[in-house]
mmCIF file with all atom_site columns, C-alpha atoms in Angstrom:
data_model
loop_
_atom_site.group_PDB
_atom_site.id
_atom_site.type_symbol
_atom_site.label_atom_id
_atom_site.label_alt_id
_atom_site.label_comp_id
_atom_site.label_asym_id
_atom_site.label_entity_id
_atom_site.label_seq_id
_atom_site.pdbx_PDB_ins_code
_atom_site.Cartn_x
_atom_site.Cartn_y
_atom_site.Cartn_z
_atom_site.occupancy
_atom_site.B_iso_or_equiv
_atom_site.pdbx_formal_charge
_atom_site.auth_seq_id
_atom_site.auth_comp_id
_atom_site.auth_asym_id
_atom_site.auth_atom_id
_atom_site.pdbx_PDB_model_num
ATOM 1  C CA . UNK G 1 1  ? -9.338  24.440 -4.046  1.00 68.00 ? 148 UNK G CA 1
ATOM 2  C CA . UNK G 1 2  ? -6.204  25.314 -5.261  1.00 77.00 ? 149 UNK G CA 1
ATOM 3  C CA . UNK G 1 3  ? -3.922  28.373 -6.750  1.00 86.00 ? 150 UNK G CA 1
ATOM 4  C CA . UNK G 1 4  ? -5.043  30.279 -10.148 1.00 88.00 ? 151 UNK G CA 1
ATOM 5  C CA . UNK G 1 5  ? -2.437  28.770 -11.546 1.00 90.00 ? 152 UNK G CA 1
ATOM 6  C CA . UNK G 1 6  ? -3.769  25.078 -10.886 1.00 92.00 ? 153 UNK G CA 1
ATOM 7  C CA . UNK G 1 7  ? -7.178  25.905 -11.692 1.00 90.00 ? 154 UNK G CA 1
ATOM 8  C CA . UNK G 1 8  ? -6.276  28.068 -15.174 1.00 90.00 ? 155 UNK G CA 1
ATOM 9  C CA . UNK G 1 9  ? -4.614  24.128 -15.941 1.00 92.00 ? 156 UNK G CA 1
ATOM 10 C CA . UNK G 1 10 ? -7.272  22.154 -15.185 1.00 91.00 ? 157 UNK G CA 1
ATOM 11 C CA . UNK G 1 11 ? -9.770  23.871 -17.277 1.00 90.00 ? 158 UNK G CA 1
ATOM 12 C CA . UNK G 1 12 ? -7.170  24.509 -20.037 1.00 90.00 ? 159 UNK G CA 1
ATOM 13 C CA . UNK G 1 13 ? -6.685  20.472 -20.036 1.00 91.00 ? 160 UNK G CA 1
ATOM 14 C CA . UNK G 1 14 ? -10.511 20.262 -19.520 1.00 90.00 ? 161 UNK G CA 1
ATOM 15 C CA . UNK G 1 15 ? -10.264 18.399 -16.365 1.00 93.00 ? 162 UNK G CA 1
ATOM 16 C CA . UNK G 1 16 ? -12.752 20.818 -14.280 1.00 91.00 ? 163 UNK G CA 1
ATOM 17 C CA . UNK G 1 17 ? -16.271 19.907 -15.577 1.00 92.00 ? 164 UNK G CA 1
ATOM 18 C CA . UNK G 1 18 ? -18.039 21.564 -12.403 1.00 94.00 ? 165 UNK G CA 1
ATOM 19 C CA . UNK G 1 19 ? -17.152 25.159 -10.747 1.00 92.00 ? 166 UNK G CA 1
ATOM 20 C CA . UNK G 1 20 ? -18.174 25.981 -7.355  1.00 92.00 ? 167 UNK G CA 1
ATOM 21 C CA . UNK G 1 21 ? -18.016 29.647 -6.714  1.00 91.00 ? 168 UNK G CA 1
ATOM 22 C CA . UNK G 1 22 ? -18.973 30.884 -3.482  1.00 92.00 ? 169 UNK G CA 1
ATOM 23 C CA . UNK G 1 23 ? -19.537 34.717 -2.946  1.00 92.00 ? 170 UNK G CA 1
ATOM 24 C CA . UNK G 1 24 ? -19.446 36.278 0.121   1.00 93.00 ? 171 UNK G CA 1
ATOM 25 C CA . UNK G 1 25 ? -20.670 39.552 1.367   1.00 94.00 ? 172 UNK G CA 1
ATOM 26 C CA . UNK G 1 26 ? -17.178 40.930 2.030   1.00 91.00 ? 173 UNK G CA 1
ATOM 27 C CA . UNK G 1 27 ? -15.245 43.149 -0.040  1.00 88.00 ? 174 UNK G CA 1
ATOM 28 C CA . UNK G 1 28 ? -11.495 43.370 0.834   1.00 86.00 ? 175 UNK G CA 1
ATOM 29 C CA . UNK G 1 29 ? -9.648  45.261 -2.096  1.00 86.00 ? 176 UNK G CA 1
ATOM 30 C CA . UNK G 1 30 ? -6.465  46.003 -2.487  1.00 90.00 ? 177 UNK G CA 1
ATOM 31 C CA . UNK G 1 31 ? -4.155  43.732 -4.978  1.00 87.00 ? 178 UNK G CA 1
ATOM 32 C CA . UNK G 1 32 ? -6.126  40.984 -4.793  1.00 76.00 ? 179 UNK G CA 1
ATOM 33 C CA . UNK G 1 33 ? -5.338  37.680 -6.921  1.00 79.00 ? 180 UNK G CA 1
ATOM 34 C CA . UNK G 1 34 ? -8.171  35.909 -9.089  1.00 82.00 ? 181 UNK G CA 1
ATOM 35 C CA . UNK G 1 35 ? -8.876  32.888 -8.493  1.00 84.00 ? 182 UNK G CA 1
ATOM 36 C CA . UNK G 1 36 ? -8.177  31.680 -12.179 1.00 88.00 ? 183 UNK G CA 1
ATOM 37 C CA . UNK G 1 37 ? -4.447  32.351 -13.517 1.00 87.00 ? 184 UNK G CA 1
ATOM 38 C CA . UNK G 1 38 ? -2.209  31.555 -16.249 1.00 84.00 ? 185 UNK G CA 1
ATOM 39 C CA . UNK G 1 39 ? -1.851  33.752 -19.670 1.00 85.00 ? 186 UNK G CA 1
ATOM 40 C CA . UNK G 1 40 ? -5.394  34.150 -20.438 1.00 84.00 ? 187 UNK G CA 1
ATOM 41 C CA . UNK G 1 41 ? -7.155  34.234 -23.422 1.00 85.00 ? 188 UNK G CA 1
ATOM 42 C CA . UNK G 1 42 ? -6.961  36.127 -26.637 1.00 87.00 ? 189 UNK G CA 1
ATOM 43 C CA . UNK G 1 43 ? -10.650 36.527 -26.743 1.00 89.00 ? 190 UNK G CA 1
ATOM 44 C CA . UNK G 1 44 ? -14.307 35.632 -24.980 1.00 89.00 ? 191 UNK G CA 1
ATOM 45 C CA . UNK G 1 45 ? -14.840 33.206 -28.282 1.00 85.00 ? 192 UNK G CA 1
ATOM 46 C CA . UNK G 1 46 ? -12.100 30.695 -26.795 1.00 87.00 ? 193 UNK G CA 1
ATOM 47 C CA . UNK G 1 47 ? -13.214 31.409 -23.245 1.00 88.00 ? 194 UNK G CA 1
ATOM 48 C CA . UNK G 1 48 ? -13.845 27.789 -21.547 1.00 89.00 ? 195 UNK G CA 1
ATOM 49 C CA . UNK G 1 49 ? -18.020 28.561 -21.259 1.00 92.00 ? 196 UNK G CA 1
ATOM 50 C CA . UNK G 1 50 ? -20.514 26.706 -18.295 1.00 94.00 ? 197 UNK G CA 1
ATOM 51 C CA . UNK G 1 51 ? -23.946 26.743 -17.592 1.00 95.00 ? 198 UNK G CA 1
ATOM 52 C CA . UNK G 1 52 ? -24.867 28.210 -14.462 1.00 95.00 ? 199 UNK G CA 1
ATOM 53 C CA . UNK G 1 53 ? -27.219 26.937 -12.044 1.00 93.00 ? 200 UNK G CA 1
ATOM 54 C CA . UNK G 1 54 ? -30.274 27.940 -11.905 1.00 91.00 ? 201 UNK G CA 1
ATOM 55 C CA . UNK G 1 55 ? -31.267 27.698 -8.001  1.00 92.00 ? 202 UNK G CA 1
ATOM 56 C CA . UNK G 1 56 ? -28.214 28.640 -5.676  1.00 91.00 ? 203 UNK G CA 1
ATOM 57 C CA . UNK G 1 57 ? -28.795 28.045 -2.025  1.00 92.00 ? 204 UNK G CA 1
ATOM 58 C CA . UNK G 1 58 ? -27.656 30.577 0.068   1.00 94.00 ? 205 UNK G CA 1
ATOM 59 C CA . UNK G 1 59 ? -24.990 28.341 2.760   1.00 95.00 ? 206 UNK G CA 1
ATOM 60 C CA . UNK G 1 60 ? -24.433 30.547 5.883   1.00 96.00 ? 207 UNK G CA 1
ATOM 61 C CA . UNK G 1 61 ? -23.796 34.232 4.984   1.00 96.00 ? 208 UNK G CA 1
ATOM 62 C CA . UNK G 1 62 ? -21.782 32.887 1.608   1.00 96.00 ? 209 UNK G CA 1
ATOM 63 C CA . UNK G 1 63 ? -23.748 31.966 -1.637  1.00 95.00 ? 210 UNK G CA 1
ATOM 64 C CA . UNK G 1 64 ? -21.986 28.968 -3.527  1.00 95.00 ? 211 UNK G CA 1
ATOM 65 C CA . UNK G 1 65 ? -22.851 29.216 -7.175  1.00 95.00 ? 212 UNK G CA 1
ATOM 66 C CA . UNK G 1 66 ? -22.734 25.922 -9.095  1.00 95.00 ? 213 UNK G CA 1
ATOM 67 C CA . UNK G 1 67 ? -22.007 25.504 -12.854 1.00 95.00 ? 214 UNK G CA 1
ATOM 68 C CA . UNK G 1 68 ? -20.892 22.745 -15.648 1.00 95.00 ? 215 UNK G CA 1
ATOM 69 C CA . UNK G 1 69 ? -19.056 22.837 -18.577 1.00 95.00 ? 216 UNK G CA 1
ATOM 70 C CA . UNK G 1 70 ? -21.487 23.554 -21.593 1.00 93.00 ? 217 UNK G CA 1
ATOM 71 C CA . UNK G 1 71 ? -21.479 21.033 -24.159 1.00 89.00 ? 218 UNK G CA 1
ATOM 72 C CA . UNK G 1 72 ? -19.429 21.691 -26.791 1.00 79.00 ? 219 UNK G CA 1
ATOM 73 C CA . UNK G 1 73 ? -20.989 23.017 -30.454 1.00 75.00 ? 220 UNK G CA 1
ATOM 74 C CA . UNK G 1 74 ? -21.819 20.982 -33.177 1.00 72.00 ? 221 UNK G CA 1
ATOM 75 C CA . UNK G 1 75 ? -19.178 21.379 -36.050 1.00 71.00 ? 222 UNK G CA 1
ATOM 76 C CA . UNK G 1 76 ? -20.749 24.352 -37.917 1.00 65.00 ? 223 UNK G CA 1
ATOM 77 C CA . UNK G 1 77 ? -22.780 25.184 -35.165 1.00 61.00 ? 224 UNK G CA 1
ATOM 78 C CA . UNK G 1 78 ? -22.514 28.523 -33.750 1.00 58.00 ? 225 UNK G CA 1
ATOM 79 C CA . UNK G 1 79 ? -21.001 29.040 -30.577 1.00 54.00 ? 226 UNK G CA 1
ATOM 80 C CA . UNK G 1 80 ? -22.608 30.360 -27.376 1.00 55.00 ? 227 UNK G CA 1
ATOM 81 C CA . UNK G 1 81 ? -20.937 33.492 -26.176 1.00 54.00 ? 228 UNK G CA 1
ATOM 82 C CA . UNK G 1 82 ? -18.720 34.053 -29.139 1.00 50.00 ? 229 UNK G CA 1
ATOM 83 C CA . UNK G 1 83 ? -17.294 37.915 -30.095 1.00 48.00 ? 230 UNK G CA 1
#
């Protein structure tokens, strides 16, 4: 847990090697904040990238998604996810 702002350090540092996500069936709107903060990125090629997953468990009415970091690419290895 924890403000964007904390969690938009940690996985710029590359401290967060696991995301928990849970969805819920609500939808509030309004101006709601996300839950990851900071400047952003310039593009989805420097976007920190994870692996989702593949069996989520419904918990309750909520439905906590699980993912890890991807490994990183090889040097001259193409990216996943790149522009």
């Amino acid at each position: 847990e924890g403000g964007g702002a904390v969690h938009a350090y940690l996985l710029d540092k590359r401290y967060a090697d696991e995301l928990v996500l849970y969805i819920a069936p609500k939808v509030i709107g309004g101006p709601a904040k996300t839950w990851v903060g900071g400047k952003g990125l310039a593009s989805l090629g420097a976007a920190h990238k994870f692996v989702f997953d593949p069996t989520p468990t419904q918990l309750g009415d909520d439905l906590p998604i699980t993912a890890t970091r991807a490994p990183d690419p090889e040097p001259g290895e193409d990216a996943p996810f790149d522009d």
